[in-house]
Structure formats: C-alpha cells, structure tokens
Short mmCIF file of C-alpha atoms and ligand atoms in Angstrom, two decimals:
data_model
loop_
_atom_site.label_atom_id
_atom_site.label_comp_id
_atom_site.label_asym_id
_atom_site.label_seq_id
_atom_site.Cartn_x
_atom_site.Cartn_y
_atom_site.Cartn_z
CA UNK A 1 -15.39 9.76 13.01
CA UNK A 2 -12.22 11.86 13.29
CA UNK A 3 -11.05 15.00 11.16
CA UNK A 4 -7.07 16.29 10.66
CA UNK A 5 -7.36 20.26 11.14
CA UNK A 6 -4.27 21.77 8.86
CA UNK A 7 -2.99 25.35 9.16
CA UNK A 8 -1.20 25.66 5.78
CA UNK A 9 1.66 28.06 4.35
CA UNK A 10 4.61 26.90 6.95
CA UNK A 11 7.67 24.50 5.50
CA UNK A 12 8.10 21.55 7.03
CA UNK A 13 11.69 21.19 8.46
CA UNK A 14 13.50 18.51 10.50
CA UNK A 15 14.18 15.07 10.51
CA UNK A 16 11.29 11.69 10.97
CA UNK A 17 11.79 8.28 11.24
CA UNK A 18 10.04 6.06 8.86
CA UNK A 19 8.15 3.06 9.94
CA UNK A 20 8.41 -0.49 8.08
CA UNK A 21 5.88 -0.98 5.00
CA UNK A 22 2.02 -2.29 5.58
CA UNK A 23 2.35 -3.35 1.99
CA UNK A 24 5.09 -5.92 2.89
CA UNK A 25 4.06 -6.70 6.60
CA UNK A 26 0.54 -7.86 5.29
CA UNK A 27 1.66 -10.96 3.21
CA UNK A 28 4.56 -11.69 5.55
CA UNK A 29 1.76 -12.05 8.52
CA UNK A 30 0.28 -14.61 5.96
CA UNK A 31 2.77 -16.28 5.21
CA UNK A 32 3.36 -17.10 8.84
CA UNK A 33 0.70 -19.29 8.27
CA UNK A 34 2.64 -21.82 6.39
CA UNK A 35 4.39 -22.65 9.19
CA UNK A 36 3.72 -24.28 12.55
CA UNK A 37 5.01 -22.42 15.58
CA UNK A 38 5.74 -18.95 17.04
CA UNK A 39 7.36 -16.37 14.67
CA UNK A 40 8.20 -12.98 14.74
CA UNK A 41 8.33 -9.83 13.25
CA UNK A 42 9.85 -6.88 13.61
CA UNK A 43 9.29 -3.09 12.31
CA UNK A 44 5.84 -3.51 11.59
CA UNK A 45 3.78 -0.11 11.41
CA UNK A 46 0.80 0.17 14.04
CA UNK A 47 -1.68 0.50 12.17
CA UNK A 48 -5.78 -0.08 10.91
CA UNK A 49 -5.18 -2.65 8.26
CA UNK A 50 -2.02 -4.51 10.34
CA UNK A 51 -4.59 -4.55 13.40
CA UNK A 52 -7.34 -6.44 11.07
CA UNK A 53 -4.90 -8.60 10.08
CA UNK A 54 -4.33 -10.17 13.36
CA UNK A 55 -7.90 -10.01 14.22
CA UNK A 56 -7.55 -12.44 11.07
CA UNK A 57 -5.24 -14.72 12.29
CA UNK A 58 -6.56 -14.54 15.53
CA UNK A 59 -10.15 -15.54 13.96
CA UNK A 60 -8.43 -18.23 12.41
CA UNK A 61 -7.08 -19.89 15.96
CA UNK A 62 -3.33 -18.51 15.78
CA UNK A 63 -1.91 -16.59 18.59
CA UNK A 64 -1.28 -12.84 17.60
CA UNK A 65 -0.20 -9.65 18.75
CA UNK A 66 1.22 -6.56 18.06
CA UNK A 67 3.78 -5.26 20.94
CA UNK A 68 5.77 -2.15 19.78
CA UNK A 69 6.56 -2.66 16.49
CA UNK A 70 7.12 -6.28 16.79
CA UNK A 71 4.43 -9.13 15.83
CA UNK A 72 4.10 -12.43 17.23
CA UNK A 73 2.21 -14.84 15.27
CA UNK A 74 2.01 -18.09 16.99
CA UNK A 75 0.09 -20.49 14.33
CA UNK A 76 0.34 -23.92 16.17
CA UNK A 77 -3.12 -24.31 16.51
CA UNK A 78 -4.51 -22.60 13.40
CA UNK A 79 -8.14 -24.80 13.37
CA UNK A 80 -9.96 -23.10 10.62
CA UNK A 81 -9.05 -22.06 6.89
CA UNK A 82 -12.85 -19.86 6.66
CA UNK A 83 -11.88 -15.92 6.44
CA UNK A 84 -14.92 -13.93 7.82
CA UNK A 85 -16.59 -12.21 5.66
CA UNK A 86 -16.68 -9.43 7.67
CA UNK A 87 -13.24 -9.13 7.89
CA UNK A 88 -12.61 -9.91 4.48
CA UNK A 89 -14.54 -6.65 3.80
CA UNK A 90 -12.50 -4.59 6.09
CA UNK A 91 -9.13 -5.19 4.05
CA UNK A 92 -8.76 -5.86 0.66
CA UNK A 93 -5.51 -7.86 1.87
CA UNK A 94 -7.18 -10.73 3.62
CA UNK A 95 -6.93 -12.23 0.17
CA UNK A 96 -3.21 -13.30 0.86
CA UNK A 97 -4.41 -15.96 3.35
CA UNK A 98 -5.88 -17.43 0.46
CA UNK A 99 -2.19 -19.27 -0.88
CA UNK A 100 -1.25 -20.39 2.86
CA UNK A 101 -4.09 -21.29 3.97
CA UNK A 102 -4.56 -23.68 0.94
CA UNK A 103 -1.46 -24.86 0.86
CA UNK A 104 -1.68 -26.07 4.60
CA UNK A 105 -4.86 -26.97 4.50
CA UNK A 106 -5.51 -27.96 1.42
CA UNK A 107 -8.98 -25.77 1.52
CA UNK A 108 -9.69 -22.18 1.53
CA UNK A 109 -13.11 -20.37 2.07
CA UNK A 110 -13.37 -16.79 1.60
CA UNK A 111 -15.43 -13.81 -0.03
CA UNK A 112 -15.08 -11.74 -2.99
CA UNK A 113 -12.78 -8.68 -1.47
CA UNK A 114 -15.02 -6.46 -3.47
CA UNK A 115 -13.90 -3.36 -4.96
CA UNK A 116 -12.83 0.31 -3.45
CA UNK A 117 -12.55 4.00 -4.13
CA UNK A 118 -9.58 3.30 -6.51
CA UNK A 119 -10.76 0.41 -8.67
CA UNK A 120 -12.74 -2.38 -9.07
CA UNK A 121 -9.52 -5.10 -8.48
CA UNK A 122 -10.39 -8.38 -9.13
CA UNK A 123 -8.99 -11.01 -7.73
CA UNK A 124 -9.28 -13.58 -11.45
CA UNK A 125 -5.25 -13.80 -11.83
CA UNK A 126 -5.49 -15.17 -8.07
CA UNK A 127 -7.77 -17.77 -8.65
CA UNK A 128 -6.18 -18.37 -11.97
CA UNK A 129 -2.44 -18.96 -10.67
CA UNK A 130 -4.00 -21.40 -7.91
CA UNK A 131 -5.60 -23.19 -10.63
CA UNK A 132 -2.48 -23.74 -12.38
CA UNK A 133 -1.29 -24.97 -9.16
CA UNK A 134 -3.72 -27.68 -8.58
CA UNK A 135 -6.56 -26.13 -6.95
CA UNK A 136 -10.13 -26.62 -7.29
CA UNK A 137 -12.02 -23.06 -7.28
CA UNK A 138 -15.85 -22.65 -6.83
CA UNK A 139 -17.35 -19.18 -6.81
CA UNK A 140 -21.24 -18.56 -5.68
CA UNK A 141 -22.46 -15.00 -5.05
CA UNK A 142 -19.62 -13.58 -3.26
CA UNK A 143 -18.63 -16.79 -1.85
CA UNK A 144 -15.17 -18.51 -2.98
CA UNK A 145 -14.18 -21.77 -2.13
CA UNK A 146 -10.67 -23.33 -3.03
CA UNK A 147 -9.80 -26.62 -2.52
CA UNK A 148 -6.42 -29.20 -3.53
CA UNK A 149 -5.80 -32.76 -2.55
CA UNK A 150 -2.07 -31.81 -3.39
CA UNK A 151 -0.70 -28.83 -4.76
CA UNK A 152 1.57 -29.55 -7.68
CA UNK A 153 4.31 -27.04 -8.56
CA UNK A 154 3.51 -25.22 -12.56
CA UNK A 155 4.62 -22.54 -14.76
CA UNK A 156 2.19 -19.86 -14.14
CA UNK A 157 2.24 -16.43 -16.67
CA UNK A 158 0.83 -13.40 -15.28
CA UNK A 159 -1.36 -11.57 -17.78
CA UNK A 160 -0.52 -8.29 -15.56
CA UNK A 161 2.24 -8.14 -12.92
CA UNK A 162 0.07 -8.01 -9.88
CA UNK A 163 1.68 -7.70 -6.62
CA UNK A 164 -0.86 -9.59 -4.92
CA UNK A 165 -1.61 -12.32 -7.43
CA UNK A 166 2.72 -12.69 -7.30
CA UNK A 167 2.56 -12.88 -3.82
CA UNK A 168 -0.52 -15.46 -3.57
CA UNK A 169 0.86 -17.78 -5.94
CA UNK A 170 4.59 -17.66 -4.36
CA UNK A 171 2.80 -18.51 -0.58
CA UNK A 172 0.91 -22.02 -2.33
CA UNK A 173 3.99 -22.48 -4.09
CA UNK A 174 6.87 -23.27 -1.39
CA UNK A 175 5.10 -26.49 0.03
CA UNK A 176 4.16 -27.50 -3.36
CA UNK A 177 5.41 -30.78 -5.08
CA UNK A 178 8.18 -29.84 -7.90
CA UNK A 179 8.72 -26.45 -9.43
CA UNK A 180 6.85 -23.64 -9.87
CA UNK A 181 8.18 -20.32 -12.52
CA UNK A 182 6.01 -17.40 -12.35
CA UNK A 183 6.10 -15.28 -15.45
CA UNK A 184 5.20 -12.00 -15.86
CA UNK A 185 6.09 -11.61 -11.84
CA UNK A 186 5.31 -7.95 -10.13
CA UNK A 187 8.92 -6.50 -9.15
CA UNK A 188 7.54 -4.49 -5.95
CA UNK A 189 10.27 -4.68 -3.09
CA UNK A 190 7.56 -5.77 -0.99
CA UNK A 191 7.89 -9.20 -3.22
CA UNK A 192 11.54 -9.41 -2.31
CA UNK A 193 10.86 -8.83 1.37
CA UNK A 194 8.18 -11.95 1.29
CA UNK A 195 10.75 -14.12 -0.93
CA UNK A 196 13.45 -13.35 1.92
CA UNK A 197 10.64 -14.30 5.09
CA UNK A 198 9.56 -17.73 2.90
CA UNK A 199 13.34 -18.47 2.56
CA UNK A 200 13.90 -17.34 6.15
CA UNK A 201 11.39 -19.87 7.04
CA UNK A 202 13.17 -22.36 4.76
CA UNK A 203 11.95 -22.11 1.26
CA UNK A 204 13.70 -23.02 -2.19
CA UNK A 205 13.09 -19.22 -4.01
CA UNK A 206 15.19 -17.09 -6.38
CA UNK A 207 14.19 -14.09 -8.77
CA UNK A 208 12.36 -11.94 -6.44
CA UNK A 209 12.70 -8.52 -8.18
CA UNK A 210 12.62 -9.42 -11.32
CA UNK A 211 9.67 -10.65 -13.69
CA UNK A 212 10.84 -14.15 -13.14
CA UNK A 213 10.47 -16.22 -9.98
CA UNK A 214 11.20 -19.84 -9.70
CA UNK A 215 10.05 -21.56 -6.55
CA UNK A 216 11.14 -25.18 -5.61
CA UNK A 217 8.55 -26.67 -3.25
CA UNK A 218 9.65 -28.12 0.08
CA UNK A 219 8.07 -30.32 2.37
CA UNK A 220 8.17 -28.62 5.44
CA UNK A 221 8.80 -24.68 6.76
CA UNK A 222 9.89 -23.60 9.98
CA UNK A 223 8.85 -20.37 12.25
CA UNK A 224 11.25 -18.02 11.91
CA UNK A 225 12.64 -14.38 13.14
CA UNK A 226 12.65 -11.46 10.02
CA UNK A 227 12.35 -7.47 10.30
CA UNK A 228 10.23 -6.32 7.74
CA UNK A 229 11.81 -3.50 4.61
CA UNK A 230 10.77 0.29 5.06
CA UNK A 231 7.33 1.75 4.12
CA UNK A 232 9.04 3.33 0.30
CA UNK A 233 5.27 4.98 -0.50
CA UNK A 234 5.47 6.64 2.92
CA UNK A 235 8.61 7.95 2.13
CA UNK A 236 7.42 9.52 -1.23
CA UNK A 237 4.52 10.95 0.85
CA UNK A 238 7.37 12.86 3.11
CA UNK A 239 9.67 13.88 0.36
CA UNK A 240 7.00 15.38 -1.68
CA UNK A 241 5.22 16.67 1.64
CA UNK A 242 8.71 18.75 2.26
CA UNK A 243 8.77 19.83 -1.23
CA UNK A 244 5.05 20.79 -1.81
CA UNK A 245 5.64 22.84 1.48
CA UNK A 246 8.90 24.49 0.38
CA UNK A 247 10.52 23.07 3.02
CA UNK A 248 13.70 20.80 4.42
CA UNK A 249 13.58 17.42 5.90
CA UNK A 250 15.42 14.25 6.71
CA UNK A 251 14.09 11.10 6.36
CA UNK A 252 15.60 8.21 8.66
CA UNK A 253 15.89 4.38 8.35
CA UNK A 254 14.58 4.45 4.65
CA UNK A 255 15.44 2.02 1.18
CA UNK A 256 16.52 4.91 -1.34
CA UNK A 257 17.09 2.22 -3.81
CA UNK A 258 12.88 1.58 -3.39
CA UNK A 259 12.38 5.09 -4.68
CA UNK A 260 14.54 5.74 -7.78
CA UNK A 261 11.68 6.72 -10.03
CA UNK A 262 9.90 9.26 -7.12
CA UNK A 263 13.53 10.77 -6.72
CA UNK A 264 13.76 11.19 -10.54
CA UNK A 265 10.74 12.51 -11.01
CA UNK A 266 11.30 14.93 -8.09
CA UNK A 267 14.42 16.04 -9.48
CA UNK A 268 12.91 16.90 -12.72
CA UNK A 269 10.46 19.18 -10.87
CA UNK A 270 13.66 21.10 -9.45
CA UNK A 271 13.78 19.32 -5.99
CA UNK A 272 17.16 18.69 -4.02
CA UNK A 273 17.90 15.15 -2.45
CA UNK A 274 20.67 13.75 -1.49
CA UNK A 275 21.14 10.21 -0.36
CA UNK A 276 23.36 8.91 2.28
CA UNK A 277 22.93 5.58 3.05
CA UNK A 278 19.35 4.85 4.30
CA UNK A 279 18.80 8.88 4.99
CA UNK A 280 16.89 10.92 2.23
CA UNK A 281 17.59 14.89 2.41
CA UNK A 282 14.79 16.79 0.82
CA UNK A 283 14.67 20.56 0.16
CA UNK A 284 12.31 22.64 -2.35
CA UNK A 285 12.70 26.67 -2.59
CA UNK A 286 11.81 27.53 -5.40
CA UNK A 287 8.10 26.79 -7.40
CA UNK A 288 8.16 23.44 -8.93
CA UNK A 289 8.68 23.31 -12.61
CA UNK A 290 5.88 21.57 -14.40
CA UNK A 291 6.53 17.89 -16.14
CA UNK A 292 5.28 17.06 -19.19
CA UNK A 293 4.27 13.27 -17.87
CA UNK A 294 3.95 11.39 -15.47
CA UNK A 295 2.80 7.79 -15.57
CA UNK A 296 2.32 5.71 -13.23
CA UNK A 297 3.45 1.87 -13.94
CA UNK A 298 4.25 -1.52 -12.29
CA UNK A 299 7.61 -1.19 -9.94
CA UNK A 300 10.56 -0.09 -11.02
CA UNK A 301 8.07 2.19 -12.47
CA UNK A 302 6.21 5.56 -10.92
CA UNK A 303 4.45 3.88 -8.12
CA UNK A 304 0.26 4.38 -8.50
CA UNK A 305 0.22 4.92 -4.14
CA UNK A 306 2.24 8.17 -4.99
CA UNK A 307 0.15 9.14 -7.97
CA UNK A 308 -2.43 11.38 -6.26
CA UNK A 309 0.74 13.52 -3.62
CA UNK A 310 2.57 14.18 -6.90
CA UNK A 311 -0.61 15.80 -8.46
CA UNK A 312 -0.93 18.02 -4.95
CA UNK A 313 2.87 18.91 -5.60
CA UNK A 314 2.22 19.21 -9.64
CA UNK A 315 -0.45 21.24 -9.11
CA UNK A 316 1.73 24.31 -7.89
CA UNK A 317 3.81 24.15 -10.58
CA UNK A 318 4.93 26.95 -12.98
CA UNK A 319 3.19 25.34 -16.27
CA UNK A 320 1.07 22.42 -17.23
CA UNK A 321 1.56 19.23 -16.08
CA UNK A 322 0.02 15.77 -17.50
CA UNK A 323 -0.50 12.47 -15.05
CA UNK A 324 -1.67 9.07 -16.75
CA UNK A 325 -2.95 6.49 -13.85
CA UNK A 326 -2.36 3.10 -15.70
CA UNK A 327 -2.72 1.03 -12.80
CA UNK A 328 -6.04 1.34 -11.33
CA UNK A 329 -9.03 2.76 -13.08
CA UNK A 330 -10.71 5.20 -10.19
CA UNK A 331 -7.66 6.65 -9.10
CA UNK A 332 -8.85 10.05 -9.48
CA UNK A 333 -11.40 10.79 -6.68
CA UNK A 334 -9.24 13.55 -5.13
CA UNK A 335 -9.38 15.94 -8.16
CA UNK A 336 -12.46 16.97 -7.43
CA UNK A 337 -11.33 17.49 -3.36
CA UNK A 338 -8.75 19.51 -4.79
CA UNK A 339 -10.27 21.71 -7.04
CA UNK A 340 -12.32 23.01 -4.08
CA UNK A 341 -8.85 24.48 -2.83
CA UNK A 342 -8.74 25.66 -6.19
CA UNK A 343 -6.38 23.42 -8.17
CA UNK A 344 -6.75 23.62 -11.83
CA UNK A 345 -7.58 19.93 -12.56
CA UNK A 346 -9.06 18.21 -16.30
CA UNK A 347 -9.17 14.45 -16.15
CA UNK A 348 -9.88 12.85 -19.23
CA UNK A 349 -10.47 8.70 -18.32
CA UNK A 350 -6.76 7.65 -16.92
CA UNK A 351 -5.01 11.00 -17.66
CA UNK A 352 -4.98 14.08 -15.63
CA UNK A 353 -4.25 17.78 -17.35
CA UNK A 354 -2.83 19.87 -14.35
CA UNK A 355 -2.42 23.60 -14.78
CA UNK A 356 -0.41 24.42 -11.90
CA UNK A 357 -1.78 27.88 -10.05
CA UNK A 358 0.26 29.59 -7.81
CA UNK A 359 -1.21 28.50 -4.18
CA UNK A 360 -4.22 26.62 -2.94
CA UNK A 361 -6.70 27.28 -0.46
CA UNK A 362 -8.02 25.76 2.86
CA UNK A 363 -11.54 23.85 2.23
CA UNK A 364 -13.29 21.34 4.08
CA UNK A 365 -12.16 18.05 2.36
CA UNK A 366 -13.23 14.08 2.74
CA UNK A 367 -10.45 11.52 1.90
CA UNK A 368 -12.03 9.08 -0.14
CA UNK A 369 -9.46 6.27 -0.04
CA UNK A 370 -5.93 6.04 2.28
CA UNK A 371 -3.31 7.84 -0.48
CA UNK A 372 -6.03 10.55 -1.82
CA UNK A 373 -6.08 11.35 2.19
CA UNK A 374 -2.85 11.61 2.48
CA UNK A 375 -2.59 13.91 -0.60
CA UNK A 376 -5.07 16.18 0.87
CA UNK A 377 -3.30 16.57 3.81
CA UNK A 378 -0.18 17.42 1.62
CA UNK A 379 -2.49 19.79 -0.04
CA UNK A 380 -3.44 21.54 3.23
CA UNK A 381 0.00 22.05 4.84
CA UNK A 382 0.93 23.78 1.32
CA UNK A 383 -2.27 25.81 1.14
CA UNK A 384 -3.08 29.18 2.92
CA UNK A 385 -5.67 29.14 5.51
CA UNK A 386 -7.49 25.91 7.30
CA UNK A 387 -8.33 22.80 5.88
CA UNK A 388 -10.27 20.27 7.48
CA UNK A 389 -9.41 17.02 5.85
CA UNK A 390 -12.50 14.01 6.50
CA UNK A 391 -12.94 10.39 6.98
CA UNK A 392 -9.59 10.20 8.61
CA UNK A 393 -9.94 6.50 8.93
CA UNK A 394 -9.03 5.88 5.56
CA UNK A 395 -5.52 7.83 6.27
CA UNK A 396 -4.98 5.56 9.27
CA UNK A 397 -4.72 2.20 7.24
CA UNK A 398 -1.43 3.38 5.91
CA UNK A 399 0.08 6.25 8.20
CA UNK A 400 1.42 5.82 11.96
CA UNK A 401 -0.55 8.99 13.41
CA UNK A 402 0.26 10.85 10.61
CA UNK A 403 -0.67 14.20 12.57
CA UNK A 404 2.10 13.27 14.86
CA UNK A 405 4.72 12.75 12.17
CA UNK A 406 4.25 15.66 10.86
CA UNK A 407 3.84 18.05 13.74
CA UNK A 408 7.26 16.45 14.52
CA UNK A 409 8.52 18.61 11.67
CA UNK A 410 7.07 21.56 12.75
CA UNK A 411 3.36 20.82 10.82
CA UNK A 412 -0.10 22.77 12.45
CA UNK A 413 -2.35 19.99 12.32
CA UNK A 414 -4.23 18.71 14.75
CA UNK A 415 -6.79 15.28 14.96
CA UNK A 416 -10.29 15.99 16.11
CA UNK A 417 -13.42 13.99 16.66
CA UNK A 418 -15.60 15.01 13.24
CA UNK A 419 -20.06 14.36 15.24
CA UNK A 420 -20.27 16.02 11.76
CA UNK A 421 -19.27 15.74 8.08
CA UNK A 422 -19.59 18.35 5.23
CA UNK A 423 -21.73 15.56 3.50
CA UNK A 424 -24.04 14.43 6.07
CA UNK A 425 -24.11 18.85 6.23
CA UNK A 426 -25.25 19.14 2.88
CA UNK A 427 -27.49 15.85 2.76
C1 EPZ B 1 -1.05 -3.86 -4.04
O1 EPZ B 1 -2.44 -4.03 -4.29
C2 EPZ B 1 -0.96 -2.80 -2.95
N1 EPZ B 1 -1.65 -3.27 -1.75
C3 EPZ B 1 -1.61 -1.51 -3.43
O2 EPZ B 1 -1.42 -0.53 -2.42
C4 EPZ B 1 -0.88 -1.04 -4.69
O3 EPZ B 1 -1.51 0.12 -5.20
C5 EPZ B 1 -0.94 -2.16 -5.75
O4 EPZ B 1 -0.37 -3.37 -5.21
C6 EPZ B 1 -0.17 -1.79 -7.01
O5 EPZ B 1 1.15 -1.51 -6.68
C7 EPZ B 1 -1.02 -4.16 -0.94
O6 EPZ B 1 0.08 -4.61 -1.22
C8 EPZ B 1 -1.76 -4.55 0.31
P1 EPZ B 1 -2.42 -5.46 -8.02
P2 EPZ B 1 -2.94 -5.26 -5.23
O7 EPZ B 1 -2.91 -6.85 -7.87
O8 EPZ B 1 -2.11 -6.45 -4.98
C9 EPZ B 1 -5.76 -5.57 -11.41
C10 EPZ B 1 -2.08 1.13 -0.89
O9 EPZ B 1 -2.50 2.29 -1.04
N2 EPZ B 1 -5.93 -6.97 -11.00
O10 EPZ B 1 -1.02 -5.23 -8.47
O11 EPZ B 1 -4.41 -5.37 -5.05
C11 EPZ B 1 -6.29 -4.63 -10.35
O12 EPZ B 1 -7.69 -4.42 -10.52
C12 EPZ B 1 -2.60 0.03 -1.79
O13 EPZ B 1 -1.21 0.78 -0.05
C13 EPZ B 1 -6.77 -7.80 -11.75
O14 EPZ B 1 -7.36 -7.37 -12.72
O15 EPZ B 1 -2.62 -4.65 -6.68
C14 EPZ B 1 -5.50 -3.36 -10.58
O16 EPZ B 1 -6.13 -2.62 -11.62
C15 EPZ B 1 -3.64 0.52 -2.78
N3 EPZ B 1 -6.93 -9.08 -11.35
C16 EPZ B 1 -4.15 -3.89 -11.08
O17 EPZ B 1 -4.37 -5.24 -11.49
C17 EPZ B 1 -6.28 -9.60 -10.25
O18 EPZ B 1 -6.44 -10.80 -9.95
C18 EPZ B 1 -3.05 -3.86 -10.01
O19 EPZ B 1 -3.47 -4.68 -8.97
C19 EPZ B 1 -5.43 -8.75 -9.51
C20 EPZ B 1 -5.27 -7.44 -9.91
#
C-alpha cells in the first residue's frame, strides 16, 4: 500500500496539462469491440482502471496495449463474450462490455458489479434497456447472463439519466435491426465523445448531448482512429485545488464548455477564471464566500465527481454553506476524514451543513473511494502542517500520478510505501 505525504499552507502556482477523461476512454475501449480489426486511441490517461480494462479485453482474446497515451485495441480474434469475475470486481466499468459484447455475439456472461464506497449502483436500467432491445437476461446469485438471437432496434425511456445505462444501450444499439430512441438520455460529454467513436467507426447516431438519442442500426462497423475529450472532473479537481490553496494556475488542453456549472459555482464563491480557448486561468486571494447550495445533478448540472473537492473548498469559507448529493446515496464518507482536520461538517441523509472555519489541520487520513481521495489531498495542500492521506490506490484509478501534477505547481507532497495504516494501527 502507498500513502501521499502533504505539507499544507503553500499556493499552488503554474501551469499543468490535463490528460484525456477515464470516464470517456472506458466505454470507447468497449466499444472497440463492435468492430473487427485494429483501432486506436489517442489521449488516454495511464491509469488503474484504463489498465484493467485492457487486462479485459485482453482476457477476452483482443490484442491490447497502452503505449504513451495511445491504445491499440486489436479485436480480430475476440473468442469469448465471459467477463471474469474477478475483473468485473476490480472496475465497476467492465459493465460496458456488456452492449458490445452482446451485440457481436449475441451472448454476454458477466457478474453483478456490486456496489462501492459511494453507492450501491445497480445495474436494473442496464438490463432493462437490453431487454427492450431484444435480449434475453437471466440473473443467479451474482451471475448475469444475456443472450439475443437478433437485436431489434426500440424506444427505450430511462427512468434516471444514467451515463452508463445511456452508454450500454447506445453500444447494442448501432448493429441493431431498425431504430432505436433513447429517452430520458444522460447528457455527460463523455456520451458525446462515445456517439462521435461509434460514428467514427461508422454508425447512424444523432442527439448525443441532449436527453434524446436516436440510433439507426447498421450492419457492419469498421476499426477506426479517434482521440478521446479531456478529463472535465480532473479539471474541477485543479481549479478548485488552486483556489482552496489561494493560489494561481493554468490549466492546458482542457473543454471549458464541460465545466460551465463548476466555473459558476466557483465564481459565486469569489474565484477568478478566465477562459481562452481550451486554457482555464484560476486565481483565489481572498477567503471563499460561503454558498447557500449546492446540488449536485445529472450533466449540465453540478457534477457528483466534484461534490466532495467543493466541500474541502466550502469548508473554508466565510459563512455556512449547504451541499445536497442527489446522485449517489454514500457520497459522504469523507466528512468524517475531514472533520479530523477539523472541518465543521453536519450531514443530514443527502445534504451536507458546512460551517466554514478559518483553516484546517494536517491528520492522518484514508481515501475511501477515488474523488473523496482526491478531496483529501485538496484538503491537505490547504491545511497547515502534514497530512498523510491513505489507500492511495483508490486516487490512482482517476489521477495520472497525481503527486507529480501537483508538485509540478510547486505542491510538497510526496508518495510513500504505507507497511502501515492508521486502521490496521488502531485495530
Ligand atoms: C458514471 O458512473 C461515472 N463512471 C461516475 O464516475 C459518475 O459519478 C456517474 O456516471 C454519474 O455522473 C464512469 O463513467 C466510469 P450512473 P455510472 O449510471 O454510469 C443509479 C468517477 O468518480 N443507477 O449515472 O455508474 C446509480 O446507483 C465515477 O469517475 C441505477 O439505479 O453512473 C446512481 O445512484 C464515480 N440503476 C445513479 O443511478 C442503473 O442501472 C447514477 O448512476 C444505473 C444507475
């Protein structure tokens, strides 16, 4: 196990590169499954979760790799549609191999994903929208089996706008016969970035975006070349990193339009940005003015992986602040991680009361999922003295060596090996 070791109380200043979003990469690596051949994809993020992935698609008989930040997925001689249950257990996104899979091979075998720190997040509206599609679905113990003679385009209504239902549904849906209209769609960019891949690779889509897609199956796709859209939830993690800190940064090679509702919010709290072109300028000198809500919401809305960095930046704030979590129902876990560095936290089921205090200090933390992490290291670059942020791992699914990042902007924080943990300490 590893540990970040954070010397707080010094603003972060200069200018990072952003790397290209795990939440879009994911289904795009899945989706290369719907077509025979060698594709490949460019400005994907090293990291835990896009590693699994190919050990995925590897398991499965493709070709894969990771060079740089480009992936080659060679799925000529894909020879199984089982995902191991191991795997499956590792990452919550080996659930997108469920719509290519079945629609090339007409069968699908995989486990219940099971839940995580943030939520118990069934899969139902999955299995639902492959229903309406044609599929056959059996479910014993953890075991899921989907199967289709022919998938038959549908309209399909969403009874919540997941992104990865939307996603699952689109990859059955472009090699289905006829027409398929999701309703109720998620409007994540990450969505748009798969609808442009599936076209790249020859599909019949339109309405990415918005709550309404319409997908006209085809009979065949084609391997193709595509570049995958920036990471927008590391981005928020930067900005308010820079502000929490007091500090001034650039951010490089970033969607601004992907964060409207993080820069509003941010500018409420009496934070400067300024947007030219796909740079972000961010600069904080003054105490952050409290906000009487924040709520988190399907995109265009607050996004729910920036949720638990605003509360870090909310709770220095000059007043009381209030954060409702709509999105997932465990969302909280780093209030109580927080409040050892003395945050002044109340959660009352999906809302938050935050009395902002004037600083934080260093504790020994544990990250419980990847975005709490990276809130607690926000948390200990604004705090005085050391904090010793745990289970690292969990920061790694979603962050490029975040240590590196941010010593690159002038960050003391350092990556350790942890032989042991406050818990195991206290067990
Ligand atoms: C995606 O998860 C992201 N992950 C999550 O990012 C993100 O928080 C989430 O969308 C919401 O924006 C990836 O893209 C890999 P959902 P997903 O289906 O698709 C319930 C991160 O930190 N639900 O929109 O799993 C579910 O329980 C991760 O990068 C059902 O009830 O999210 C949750 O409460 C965390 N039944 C809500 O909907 C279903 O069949 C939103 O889930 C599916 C979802």
């Amino acid at each position: 196990m590893e540990k970040l070791v954070i010397e707080g109380g010094k603003p972060l200043s200069g200018t990072i590169r952003i790397h290209g979003a795990k939440n879009a990469a994911l289904p795009i690596m899945a989706a290369a499954l719907l077509a025979e051949g060698r594709h490949t994809i460019g400005n994907v993020p090293d990291l835990l979760d896009i590693h699994v992935m190919l050990d995925i698609l590897r398991e499965l008989g493709c070709k894969a790799d990771l060079s740089g930040d480009t992936v080659t997925v060679d799925t000529t001689s894909v020879s199984s549609s089982h995902i191991p249950e191991d795997l499956m257990r590792q990452m919550r996104s080996s659930v997108f191999l469920m719509g290519p899979l079945l629609a090339r091979f007409g069968k699908v075998q995989l486990y219940q994903p099971g839940g995580c720190a943030i939520g118990e997040r069934k899969i139902n509206l999955h299995l639902q929208g492959l229903q309406a599609l044609g599929a056959v679905v059996e479910e014993t113990g953890s075991t899921i089996v989907c199967w289709a003679n022919r998938l038959t385009g549908a309209d399909v209504v969403l009874d919540f706008p997941s992104v990865g239902a939307t996603e699952n549904i689109m990859m059955a849906a472009v090699k289905a016969e006829g027409t398929t209209t999701i309703y109720n769609a998620a409007r994540e960019p990450e969505i748009v970035d798969l609808q442009n891949f599936l076209i790249a690779m020859g599909a019949r889509i339109i309405g990415a975006g918005t709550d309404t897609i319409t997908i006209e199956g085809v009979s065949e796709l084609q391997p193709c070349e595509y570049r995958v859209i920036p990471d927008r939830i590391v981005t928020g993690t930067f900005m308010v990193a820079a502000a929490a800190t007091r500090g001034s940064v650039t951010l490089e090679k970033v969607n601004p339009a992907h964060l409207t509702s993080v820069t509003h919010v941010l500018k409420r709290a009496g934070v400067q940005i300024a947007v030219d072109g796909d740079i972000i300028h961010v600069s904080c000198h003054s105490r952050p003015k409290s906000l009487d809500r924040v709520v988190t919401a399907p995109h265009p809305g607050f996004p729910t992986d920036l949720q638990s960095q605003i509360m870090v930046f909310l709770s220095l704030a000059d007043g009381v602040s209030v954060i409702k979590e709509t999105i997932f129902e465990g969302r909280f876990k780093h209030v109580d991680e927080l409040s050892r560095m003395g945050a002044d936290i109340r959660v009352d089921l999906s809302s938050a009361l935050v009395r902002g205090v004037p600083r934080l200090y260093g504790a020994t933390v544990e990250a419980t999922d990847l975005r709490a992490g990276a809130a607690l290291v926000i948390a200990g670059l604004a705090a005085r003295g050391t904090t010793v942020v745990e289970q690292v791992h969990h920061i790694d699914r979603g962050y490029d060596r975040i240590e590196a990042m941010l010593s690159s902007l002038g960050a003391r924080i350092s990556r350790e090996s942890a032989s042991y943990t406050r818990k195991t300490l206290l067990s």
